[in-house]
PDB file of C-alpha atoms in Angstrom:
ATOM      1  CA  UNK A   1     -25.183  49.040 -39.655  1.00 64.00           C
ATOM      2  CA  UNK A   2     -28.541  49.344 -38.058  1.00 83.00           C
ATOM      3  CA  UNK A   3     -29.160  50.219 -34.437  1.00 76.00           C
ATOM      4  CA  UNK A   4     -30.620  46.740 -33.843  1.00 86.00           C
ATOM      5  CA  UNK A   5     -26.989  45.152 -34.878  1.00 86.00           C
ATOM      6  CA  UNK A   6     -24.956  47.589 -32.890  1.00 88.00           C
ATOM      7  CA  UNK A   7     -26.892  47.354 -30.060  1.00 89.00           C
ATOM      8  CA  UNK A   8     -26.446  43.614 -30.145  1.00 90.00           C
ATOM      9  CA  UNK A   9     -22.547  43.487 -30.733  1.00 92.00           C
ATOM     10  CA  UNK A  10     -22.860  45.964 -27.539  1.00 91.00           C
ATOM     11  CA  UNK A  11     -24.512  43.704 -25.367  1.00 93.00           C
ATOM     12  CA  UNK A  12     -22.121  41.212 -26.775  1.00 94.00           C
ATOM     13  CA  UNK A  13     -18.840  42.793 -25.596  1.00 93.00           C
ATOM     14  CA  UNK A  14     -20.504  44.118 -22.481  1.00 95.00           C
ATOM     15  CA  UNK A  15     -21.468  39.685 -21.681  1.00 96.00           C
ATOM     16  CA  UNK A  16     -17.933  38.753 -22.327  1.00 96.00           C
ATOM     17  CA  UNK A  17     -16.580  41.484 -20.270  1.00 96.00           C
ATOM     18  CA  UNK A  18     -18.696  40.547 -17.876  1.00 96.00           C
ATOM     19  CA  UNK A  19     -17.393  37.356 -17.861  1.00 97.00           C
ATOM     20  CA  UNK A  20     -13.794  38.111 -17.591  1.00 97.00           C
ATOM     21  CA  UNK A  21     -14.583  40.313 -15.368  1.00 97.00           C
ATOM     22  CA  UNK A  22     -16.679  37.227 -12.892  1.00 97.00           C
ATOM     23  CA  UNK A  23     -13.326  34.516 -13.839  1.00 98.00           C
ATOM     24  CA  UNK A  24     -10.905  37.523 -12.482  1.00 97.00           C
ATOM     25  CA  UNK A  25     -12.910  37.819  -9.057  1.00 97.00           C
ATOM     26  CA  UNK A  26     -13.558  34.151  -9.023  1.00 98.00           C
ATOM     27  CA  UNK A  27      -9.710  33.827  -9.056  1.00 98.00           C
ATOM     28  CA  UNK A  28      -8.809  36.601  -6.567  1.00 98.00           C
ATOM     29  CA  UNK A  29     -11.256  34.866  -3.839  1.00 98.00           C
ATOM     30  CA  UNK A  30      -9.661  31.963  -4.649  1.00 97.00           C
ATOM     31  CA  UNK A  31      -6.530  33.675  -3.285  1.00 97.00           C
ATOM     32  CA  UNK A  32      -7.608  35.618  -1.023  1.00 98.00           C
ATOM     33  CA  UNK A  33      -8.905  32.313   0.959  1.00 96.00           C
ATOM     34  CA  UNK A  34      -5.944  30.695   0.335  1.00 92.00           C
ATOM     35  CA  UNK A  35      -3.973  33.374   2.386  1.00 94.00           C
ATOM     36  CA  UNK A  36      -7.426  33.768   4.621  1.00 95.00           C
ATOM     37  CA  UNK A  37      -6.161  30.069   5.837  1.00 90.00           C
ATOM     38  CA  UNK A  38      -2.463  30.579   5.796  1.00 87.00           C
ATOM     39  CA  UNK A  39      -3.082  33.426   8.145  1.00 91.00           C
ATOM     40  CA  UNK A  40      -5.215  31.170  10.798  1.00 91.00           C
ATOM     41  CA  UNK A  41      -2.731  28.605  10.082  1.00 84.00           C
ATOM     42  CA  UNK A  42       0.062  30.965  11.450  1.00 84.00           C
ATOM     43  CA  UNK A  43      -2.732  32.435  14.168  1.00 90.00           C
ATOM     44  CA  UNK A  44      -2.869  29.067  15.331  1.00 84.00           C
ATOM     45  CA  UNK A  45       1.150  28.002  15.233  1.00 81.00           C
ATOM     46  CA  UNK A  46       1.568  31.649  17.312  1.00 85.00           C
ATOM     47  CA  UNK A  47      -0.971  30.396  20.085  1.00 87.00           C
ATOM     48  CA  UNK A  48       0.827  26.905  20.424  1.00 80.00           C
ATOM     49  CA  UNK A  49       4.262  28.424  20.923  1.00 79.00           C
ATOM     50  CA  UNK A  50       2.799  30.677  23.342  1.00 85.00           C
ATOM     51  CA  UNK A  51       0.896  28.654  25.191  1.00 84.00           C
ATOM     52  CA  UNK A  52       3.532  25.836  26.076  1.00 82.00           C
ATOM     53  CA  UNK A  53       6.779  25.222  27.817  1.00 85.00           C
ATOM     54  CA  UNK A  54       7.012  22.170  26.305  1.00 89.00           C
ATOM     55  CA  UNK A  55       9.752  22.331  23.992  1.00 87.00           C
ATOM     56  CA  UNK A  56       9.221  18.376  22.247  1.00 89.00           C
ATOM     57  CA  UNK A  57       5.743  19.676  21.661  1.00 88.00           C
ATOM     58  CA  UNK A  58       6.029  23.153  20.528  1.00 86.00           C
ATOM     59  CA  UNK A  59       8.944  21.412  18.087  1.00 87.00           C
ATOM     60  CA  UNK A  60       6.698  18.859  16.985  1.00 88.00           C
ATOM     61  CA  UNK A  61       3.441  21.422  16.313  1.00 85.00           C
ATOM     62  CA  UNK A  62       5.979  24.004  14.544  1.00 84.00           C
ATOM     63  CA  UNK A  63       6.976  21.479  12.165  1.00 87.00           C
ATOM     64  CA  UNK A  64       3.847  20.368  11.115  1.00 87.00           C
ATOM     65  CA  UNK A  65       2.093  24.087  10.972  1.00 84.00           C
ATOM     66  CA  UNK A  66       5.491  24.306   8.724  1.00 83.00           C
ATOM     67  CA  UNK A  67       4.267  21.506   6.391  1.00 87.00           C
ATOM     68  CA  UNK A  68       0.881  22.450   6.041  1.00 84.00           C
ATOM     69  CA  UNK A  69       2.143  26.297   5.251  1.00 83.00           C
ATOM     70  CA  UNK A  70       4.203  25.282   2.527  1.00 84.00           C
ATOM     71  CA  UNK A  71       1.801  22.091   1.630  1.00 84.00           C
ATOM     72  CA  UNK A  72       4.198  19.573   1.799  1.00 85.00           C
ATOM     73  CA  UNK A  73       3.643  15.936   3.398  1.00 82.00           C
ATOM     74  CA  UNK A  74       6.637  16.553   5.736  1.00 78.00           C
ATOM     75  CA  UNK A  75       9.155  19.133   7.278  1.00 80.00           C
ATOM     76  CA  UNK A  76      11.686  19.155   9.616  1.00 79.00           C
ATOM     77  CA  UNK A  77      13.224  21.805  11.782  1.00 76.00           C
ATOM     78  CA  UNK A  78      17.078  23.017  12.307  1.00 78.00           C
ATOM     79  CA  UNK A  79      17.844  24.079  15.798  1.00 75.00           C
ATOM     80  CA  UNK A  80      21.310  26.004  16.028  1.00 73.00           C
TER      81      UNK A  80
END
């Protein structure tokens, strides 16, 4: 092989190394905003229940901070 060949099979590996390299980090931001807005999701649900005495409204914002947590359309909460 000449230098000219290796040098481009090189630059080859080092491009799609690259490349995995961009998907992998492309995919970690993509979860590290996901939990970014589960976090300010919870932020937020710990701020209403300390904020209020109101129990029908703490109840009600609980159960919805619950269904957009777990991105469902609807929850419900179990009081013993």
């Amino acid at each position: 092989m000449r230098g000219e060949d290796i040098r481009a099979q090189a630059e080859q590996v080092l491009r799609k190394e690259r490349e995995q390299d961009l998907q992998r980090l492309k995919a970690e931001l993509a979860m590290m905003r996901e939990k970014c807005s589960r976090l300010k999701t919870l932020s937020r649900l710990s701020g209403l229940l300390n904020s209020s005495l109101d129990f029908e409204y703490v109840k009600r914002k609980a159960t919805e901070a619950a269904a957009e947590l777990l991105n469902c359309e609807a929850s419900s909460l179990l009081l013993k």
